[in-house]
Short mmCIF file of C-alpha atoms and ligand atoms in Angstrom, two decimals:
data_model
loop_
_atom_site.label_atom_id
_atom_site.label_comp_id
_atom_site.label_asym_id
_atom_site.label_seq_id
_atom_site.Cartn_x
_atom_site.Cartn_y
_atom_site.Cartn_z
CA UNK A 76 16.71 10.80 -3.86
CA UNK A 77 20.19 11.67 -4.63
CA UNK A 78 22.95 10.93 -7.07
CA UNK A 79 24.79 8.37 -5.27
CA UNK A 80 28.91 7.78 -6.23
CA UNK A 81 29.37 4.18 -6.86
CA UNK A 82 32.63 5.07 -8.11
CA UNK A 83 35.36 7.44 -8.30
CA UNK A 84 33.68 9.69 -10.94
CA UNK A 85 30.83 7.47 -11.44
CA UNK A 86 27.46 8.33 -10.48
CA UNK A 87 23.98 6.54 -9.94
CA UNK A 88 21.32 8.90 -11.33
CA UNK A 89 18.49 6.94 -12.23
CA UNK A 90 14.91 6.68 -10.77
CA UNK A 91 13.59 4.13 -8.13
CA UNK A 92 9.97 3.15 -9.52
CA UNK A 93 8.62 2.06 -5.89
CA UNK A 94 4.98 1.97 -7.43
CA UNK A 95 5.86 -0.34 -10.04
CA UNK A 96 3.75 -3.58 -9.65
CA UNK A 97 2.94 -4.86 -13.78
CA UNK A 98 6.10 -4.41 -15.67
CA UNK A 99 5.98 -3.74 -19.22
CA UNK A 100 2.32 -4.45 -18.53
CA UNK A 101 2.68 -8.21 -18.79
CA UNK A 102 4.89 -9.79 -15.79
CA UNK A 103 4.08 -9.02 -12.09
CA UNK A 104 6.88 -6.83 -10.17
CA UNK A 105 5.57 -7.11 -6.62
CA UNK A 106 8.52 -5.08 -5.15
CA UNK A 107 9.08 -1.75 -7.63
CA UNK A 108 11.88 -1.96 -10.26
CA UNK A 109 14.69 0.44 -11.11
CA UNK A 110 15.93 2.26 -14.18
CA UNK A 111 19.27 2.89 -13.65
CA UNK A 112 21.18 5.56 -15.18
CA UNK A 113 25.48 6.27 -14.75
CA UNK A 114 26.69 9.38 -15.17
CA UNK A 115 30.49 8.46 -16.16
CA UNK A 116 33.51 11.92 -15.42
CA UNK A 117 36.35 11.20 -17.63
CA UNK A 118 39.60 14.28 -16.99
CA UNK A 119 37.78 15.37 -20.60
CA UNK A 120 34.66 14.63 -21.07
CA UNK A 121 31.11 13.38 -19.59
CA UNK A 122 28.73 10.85 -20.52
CA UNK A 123 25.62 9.60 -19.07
CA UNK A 124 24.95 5.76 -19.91
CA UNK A 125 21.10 5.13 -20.69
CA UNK A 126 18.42 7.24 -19.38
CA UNK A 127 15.23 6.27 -17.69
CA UNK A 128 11.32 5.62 -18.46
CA UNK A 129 10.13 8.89 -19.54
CA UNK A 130 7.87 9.36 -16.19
CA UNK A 131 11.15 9.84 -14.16
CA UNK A 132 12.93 12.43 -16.40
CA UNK A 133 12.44 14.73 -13.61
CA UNK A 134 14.14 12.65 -11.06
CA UNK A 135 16.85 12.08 -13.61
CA UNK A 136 17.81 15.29 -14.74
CA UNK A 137 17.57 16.30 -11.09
CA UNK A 138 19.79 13.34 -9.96
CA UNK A 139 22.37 14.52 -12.33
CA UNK A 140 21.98 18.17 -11.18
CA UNK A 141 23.50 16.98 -7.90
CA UNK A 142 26.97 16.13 -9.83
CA UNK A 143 26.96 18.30 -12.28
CA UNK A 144 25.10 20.61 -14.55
CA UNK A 145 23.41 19.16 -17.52
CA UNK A 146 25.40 21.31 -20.03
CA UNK A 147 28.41 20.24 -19.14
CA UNK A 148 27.89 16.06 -20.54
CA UNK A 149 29.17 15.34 -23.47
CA UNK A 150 27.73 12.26 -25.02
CA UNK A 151 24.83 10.06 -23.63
CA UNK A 152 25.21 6.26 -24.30
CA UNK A 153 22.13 4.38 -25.01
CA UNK A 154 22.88 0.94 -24.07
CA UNK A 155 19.17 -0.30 -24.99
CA UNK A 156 16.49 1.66 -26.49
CA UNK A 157 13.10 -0.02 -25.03
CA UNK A 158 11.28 2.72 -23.39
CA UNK A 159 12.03 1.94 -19.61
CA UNK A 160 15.51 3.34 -20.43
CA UNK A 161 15.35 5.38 -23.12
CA UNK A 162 11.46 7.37 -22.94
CA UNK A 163 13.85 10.27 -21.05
CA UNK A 164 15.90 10.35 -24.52
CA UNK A 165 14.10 13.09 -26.07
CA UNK A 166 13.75 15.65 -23.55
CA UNK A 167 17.95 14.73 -22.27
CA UNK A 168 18.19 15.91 -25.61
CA UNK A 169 16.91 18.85 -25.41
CA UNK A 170 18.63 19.68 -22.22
CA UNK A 171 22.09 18.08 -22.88
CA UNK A 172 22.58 19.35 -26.34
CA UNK A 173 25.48 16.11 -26.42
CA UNK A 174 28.20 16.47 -28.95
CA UNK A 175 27.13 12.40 -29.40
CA UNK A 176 24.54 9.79 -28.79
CA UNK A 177 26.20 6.50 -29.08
CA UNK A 178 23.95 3.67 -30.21
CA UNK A 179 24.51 0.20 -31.48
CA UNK A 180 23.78 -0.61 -34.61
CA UNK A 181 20.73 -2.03 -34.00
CA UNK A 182 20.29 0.60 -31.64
CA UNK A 183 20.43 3.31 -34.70
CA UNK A 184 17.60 1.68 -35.94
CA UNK A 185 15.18 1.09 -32.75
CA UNK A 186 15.94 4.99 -32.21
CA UNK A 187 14.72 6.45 -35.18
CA UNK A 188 11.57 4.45 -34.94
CA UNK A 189 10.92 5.55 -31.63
CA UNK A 190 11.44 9.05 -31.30
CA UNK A 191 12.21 11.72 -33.95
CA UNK A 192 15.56 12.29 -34.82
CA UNK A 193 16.55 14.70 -36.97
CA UNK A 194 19.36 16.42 -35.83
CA UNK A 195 20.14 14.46 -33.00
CA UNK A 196 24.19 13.74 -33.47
CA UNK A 197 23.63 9.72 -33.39
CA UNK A 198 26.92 7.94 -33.96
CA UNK A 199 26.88 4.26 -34.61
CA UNK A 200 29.66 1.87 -32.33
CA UNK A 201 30.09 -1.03 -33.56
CA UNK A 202 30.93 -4.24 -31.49
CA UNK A 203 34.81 -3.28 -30.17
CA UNK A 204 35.21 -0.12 -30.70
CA UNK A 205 35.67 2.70 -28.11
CA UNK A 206 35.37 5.99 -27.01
CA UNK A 207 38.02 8.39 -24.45
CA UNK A 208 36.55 10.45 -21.73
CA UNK A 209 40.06 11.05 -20.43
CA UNK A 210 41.22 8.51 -18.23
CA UNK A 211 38.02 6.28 -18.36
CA UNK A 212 37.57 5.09 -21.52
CA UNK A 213 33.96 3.06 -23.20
CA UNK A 214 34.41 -0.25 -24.71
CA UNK A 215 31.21 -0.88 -26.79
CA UNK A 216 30.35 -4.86 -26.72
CA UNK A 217 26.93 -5.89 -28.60
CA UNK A 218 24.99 -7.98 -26.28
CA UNK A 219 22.33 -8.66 -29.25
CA UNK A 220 18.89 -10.41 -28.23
CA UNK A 221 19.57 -10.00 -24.91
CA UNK A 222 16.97 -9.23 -24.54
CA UNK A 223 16.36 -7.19 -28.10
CA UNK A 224 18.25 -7.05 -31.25
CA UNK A 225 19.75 -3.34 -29.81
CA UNK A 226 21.08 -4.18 -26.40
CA UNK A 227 25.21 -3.29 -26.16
CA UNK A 228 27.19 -3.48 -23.09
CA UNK A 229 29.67 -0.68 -21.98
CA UNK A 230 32.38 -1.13 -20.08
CA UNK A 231 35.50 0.72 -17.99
CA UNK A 232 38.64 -0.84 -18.17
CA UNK A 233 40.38 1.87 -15.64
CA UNK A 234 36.86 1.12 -13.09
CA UNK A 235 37.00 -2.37 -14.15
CA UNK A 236 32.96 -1.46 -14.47
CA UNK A 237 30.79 -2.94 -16.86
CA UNK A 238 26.94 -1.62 -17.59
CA UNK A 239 24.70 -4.46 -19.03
CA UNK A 240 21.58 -2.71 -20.25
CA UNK A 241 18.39 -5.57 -19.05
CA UNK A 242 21.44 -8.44 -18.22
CA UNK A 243 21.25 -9.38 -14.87
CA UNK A 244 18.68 -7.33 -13.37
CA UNK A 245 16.20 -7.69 -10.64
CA UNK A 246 12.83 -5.85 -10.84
CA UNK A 247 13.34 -4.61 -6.96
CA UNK A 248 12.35 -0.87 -5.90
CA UNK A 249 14.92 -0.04 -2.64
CA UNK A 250 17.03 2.53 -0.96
CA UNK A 251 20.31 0.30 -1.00
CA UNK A 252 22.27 0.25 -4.79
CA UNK A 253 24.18 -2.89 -3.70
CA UNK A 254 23.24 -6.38 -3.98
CA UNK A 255 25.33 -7.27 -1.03
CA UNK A 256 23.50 -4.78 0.90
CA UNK A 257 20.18 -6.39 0.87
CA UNK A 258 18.14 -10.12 1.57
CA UNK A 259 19.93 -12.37 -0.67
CA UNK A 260 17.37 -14.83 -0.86
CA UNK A 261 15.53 -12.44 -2.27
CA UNK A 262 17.49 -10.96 -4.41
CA UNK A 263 18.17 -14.71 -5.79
CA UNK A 264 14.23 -14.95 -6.31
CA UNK A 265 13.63 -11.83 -8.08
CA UNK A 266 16.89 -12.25 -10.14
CA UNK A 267 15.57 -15.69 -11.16
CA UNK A 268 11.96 -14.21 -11.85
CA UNK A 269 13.43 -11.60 -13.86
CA UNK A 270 15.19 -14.09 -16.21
CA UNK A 271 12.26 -16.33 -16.55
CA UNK A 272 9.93 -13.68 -17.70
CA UNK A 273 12.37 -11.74 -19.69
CA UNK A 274 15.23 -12.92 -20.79
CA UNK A 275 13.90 -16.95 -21.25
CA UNK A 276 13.43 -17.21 -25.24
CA UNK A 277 16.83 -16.25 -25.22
CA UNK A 278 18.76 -18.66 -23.43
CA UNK A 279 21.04 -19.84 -26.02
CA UNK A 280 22.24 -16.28 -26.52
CA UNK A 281 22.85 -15.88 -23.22
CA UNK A 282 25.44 -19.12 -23.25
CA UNK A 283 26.81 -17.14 -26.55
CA UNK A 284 27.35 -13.98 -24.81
CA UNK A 285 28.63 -15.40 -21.64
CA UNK A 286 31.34 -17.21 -23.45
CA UNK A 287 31.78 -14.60 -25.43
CA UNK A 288 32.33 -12.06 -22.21
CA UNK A 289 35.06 -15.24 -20.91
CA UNK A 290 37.03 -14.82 -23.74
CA UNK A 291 37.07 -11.18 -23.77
CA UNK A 292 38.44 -11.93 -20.33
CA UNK A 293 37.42 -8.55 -19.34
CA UNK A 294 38.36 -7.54 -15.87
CA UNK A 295 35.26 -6.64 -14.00
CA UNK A 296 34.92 -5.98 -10.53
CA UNK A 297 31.38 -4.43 -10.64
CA UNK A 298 28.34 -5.49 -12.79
CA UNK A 299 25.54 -2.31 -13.10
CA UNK A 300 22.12 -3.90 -14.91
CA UNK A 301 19.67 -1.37 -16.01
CA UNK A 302 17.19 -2.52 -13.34
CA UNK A 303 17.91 -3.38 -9.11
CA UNK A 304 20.61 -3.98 -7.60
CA UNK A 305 24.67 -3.65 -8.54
CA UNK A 306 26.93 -6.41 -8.33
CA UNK A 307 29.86 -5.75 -6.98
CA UNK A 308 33.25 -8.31 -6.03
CA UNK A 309 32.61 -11.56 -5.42
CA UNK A 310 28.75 -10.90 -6.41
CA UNK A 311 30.08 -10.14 -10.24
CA UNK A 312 30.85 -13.68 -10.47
CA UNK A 313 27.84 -15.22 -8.79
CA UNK A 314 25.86 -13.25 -11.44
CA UNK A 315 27.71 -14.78 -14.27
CA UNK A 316 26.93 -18.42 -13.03
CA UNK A 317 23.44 -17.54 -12.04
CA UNK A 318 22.38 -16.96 -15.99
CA UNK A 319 24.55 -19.70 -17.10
CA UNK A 320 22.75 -22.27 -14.69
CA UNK A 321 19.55 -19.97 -15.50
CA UNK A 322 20.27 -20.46 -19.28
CA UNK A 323 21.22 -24.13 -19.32
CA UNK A 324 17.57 -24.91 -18.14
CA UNK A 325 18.90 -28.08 -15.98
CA UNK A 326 15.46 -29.81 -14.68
CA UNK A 327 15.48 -30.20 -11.19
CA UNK A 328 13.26 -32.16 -9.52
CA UNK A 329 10.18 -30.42 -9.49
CA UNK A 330 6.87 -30.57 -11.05
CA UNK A 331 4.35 -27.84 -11.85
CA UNK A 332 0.81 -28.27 -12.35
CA UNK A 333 -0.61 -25.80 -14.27
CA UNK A 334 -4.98 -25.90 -14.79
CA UNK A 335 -8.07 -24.40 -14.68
CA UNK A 336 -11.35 -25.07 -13.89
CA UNK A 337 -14.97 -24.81 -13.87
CA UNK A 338 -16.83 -27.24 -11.32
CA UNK A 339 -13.73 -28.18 -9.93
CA UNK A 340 -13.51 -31.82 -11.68
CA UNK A 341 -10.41 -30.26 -13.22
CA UNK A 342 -8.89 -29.15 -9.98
CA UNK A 343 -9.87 -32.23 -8.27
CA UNK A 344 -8.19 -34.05 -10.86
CA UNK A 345 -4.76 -31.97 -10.58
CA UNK A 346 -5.26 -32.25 -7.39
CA UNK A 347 -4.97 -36.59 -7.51
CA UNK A 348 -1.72 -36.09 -9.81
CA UNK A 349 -0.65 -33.88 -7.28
CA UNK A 350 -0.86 -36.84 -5.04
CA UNK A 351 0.99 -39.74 -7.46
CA UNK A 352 4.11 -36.86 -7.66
CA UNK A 353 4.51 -36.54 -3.88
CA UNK A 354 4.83 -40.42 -3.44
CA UNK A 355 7.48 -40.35 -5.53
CA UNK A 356 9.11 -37.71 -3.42
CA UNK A 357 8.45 -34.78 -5.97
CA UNK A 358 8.41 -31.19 -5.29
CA UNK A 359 5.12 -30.03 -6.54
CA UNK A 360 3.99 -26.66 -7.39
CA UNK A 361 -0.68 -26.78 -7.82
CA UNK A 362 -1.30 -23.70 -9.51
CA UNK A 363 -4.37 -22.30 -10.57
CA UNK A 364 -4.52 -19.93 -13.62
CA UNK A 365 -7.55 -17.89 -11.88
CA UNK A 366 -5.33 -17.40 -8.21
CA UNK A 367 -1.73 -17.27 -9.86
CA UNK A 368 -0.33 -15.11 -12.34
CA UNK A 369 1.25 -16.29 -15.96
CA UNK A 370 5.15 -14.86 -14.85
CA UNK A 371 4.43 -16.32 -11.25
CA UNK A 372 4.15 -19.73 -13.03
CA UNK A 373 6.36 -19.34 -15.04
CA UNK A 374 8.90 -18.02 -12.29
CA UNK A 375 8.25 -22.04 -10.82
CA UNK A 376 8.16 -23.33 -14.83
CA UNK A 377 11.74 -22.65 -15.35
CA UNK A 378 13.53 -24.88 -13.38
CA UNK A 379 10.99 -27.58 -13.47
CA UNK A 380 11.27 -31.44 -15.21
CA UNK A 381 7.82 -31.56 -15.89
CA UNK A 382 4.32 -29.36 -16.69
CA UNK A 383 1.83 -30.96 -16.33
CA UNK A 384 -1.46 -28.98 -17.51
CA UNK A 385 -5.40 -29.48 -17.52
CA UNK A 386 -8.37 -27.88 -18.40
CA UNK A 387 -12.05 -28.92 -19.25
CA UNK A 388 -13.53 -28.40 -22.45
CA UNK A 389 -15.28 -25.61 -23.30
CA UNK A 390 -17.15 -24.50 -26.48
CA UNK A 391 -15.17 -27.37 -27.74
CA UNK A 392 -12.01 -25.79 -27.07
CA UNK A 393 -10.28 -24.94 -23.20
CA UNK A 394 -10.82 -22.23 -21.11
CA UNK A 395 -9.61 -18.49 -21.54
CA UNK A 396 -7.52 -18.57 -18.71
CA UNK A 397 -5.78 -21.80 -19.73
CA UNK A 398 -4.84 -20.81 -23.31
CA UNK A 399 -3.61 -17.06 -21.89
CA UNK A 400 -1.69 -19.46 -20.02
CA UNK A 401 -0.18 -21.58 -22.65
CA UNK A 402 0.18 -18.38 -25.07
CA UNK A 403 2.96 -17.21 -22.74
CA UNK A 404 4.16 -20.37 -21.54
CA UNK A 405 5.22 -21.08 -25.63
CA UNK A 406 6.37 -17.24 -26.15
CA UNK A 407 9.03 -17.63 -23.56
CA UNK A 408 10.13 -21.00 -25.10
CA UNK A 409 11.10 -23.62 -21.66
CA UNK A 410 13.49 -25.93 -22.56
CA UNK A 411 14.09 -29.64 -21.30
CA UNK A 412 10.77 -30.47 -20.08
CA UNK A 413 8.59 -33.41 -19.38
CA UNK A 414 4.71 -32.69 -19.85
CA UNK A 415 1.61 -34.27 -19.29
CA UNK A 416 -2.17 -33.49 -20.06
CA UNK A 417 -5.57 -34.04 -18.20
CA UNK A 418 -8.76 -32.56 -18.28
CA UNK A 419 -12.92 -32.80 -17.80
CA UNK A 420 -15.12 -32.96 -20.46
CA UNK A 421 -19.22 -32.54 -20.60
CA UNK A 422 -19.96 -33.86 -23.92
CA UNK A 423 -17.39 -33.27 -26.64
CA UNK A 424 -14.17 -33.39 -24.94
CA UNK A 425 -11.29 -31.89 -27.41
CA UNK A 426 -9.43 -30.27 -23.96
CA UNK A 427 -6.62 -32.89 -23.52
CA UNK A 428 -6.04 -33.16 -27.67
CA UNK A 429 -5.88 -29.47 -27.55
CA UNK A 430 -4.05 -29.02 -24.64
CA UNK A 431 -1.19 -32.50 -26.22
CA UNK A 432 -1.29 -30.05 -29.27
CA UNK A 433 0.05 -27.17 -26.93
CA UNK A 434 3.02 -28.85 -25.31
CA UNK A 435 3.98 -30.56 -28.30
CA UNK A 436 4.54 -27.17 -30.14
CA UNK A 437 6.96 -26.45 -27.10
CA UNK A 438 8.89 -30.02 -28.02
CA UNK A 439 7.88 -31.48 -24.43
CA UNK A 440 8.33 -35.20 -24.07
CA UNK A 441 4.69 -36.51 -23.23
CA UNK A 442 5.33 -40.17 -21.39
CA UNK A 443 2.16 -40.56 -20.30
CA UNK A 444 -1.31 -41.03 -21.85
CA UNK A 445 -3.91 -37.86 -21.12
CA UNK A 446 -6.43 -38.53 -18.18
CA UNK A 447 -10.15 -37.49 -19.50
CA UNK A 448 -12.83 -37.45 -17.40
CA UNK A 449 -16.60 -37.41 -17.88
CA UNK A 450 -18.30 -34.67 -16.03
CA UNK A 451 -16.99 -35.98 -12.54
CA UNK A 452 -14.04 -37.74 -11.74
CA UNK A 453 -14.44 -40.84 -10.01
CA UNK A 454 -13.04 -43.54 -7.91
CA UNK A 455 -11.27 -45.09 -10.56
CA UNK A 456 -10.57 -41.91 -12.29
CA UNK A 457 -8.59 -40.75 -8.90
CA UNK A 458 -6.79 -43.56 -9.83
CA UNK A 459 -5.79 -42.89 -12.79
CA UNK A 460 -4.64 -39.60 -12.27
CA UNK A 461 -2.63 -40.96 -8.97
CA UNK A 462 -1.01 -43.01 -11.62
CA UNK A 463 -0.30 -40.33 -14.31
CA UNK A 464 1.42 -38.19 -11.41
CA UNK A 465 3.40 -41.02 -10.39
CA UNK A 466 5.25 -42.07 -13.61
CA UNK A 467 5.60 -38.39 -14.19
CA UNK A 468 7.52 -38.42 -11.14
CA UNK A 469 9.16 -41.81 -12.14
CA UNK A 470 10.46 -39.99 -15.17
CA UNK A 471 11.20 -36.60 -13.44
CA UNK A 472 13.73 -39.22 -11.01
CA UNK A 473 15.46 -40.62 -14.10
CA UNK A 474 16.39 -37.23 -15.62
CA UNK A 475 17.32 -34.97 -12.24
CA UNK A 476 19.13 -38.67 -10.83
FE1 FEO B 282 14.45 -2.78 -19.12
FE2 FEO B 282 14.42 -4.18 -22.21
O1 FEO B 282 14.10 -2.86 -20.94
#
């Protein structure tokens, strides 16, 4: 590909990972992801904002070969230093020579843990202060746990431009830079998938920063995340309110089953809750941990009233698959929840205890008792797992109205 001018004097020159499918080797990415990299061409000087993973250094020094030579930047900005932006660092470098490497302060510290070095002319911005290219100048804003402690934000008051490291990104591989270029349904599911993989645990921040950024009262008519598409007009501002309605963790009402099973008792169980929720009008999401993935449920966890999760006992505990499950479910800390338990048992029958244990360490409400079943469910255990889905929906209705 080529450098493309998003800008007057602005350049896309990062890499398009099409091949992309496990992000950071934890959350699917069924459509590619970006790294985006900016070169910025002040009347004085030159600076390329964040690099790329360090797989694409190729593509990026040959994307900025297009608008200029490499010699000629100045100073490189790294925004965030996790290795999908910054694992082209070292060998930029080498090739740039910069007269500075601006970092956060936090970022000064991520840096010299990752990579060596000595001699590298780091200089530390704090939180407001600001460089001059020559008629573009770089306001630094920390943007800290969002999503790590070294994330900063840089921004263009002449381009009204502001680059937001991980903030608002989209892992989505594609030959359009513009989000109001492409499907926007989709690019309002993989936005929301994005957050509720990545940027979850740190919803509160997010409200901090975002009200932060409103009182700043920064003019900014285009939005560049590290990852997918730009925002750009009218699209700056639906970004904004998509994390703060992303953040806020409002339950709608929806329900997601989460289980796994053995001799499908389990299943057949989820499947009779499955059942009580729907005739209470309920939007119900059955998911499997052997046929679904942990971000896919977790993509349909976030804006959910209630989790409801079963397993059956095994070697007195629950399945792999099931506490895999919960281990990422808790990491990425959901907020405002309802939960519920069920689960088979063959003789010893600790699953729902363990599994009450589980969402009670993520401060779920639990307003109905567990459903345990012996072996096989029965007639009357249908019943009672009808009627565990059915005041789950009950109390879903009360909170969503
Ligand atoms: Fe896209 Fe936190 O790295």
């Amino acid at each position: 590909m080529k450098a493309q001018e998003i800008k007057k004097g602005i350049h896309f020159v990062g890499a398009v990972d099409w091949n992309c499918r496990n992000f950071h080797g934890y959350s699917l990415s069924p459509k590619g992801t970006t790294y985006n990299a900016f070169l910025v061409q002040g009347g004085e000087k030159t600076a390329l904002i964040d690099t790329v993973k360090a797989d694409f250094t190729d593509t990026l020094a040959c994307n900025i070969a297009h608008v200029t030579e490499l010699e000629k930047i100045d100073y490189i900005v790294a925004n965030h230093i996790e290795p999908d932006h910054s694992g082209a660092l070292p060998r930029m470098v080498e090739m740039i020579k910069p007269e500075k490497i601006f970092v956060s302060p936090m970022g000064e510290r991520a840096v010299k843990t990752y990579y060596k070095t000595e001699g590298w002319p780091l200089e530390v911005v704090p939180s407001g202060s600001e460089i001059s290219l020559g008629g573009k100048t770089l306001q630094f804003v920390e943007t800290r746990m969002l999503h790590w402690p070294d994330n900063m934000l840089t921004y263009i008051p002449e381009d009204k431009i502001a680059f937001t490291s991980d903030a608002f990104g989209q892992n989505w591989a594609t030959s359009e830079r513009f989000a109001d270029q492409v499907c926007r349904a989709t690019l309002e599911q993989l936005l929301s998938d994005y957050y509720a993989n990545i940027v979850l645990p740190y919803s509160s921040k997010v409200i901090s920063v975002l009200d932060e950024l409103e009182k700043m009262n920064l003019d900014i008519d285009m939005l560049c995340p590290d990852h997918g598409l730009i925002y750009r007009g009218d699209d700056v501002r639906f970004a904004f309110d998509s994390y703060r309605k992303f953040a806020n963790q409002e339950p709608t009402r929806k329900a997601v089953i989460v289980f796994d099973t053995m001799w499908h008792s389990t299943e057949k169980m989820a499947k009779a809750i499955a059942s009580g929720l729907e005739s209470e009008e309920v939007s119900v999401r059955l998911m499997s941990v052997k046929q679904n993935h942990h971000s896919d449920v977790m993509s349909e966890v976030m804006d959910a009233a209630a989790v409801i999760v079963g397993s059956p006992t095994h070697n007195n505990g629950i399945l792999p698959g099931m506490a895999g499950m919960l281990t990422y479910m808790k990491g990425l800390r959901p907020q405002n929840k309802i939960g519920a338990v069920f689960g088979s048992f063959g003789w010893s029958g600790e699953c729902v205890k363990i599994l009450t244990d589980w969402l009670e360490s993520m401060k779920m409400e639990l307003p109905v008792e567990p459903v345990k079943v012996k072996n096989r469910p029965t007639h009357e255990t249908y019943g009672q797992c009808f009627d565990l889905g059915q005041k789950i929906g009950q109390a879903i209705k009360k909170r969503t109205g």
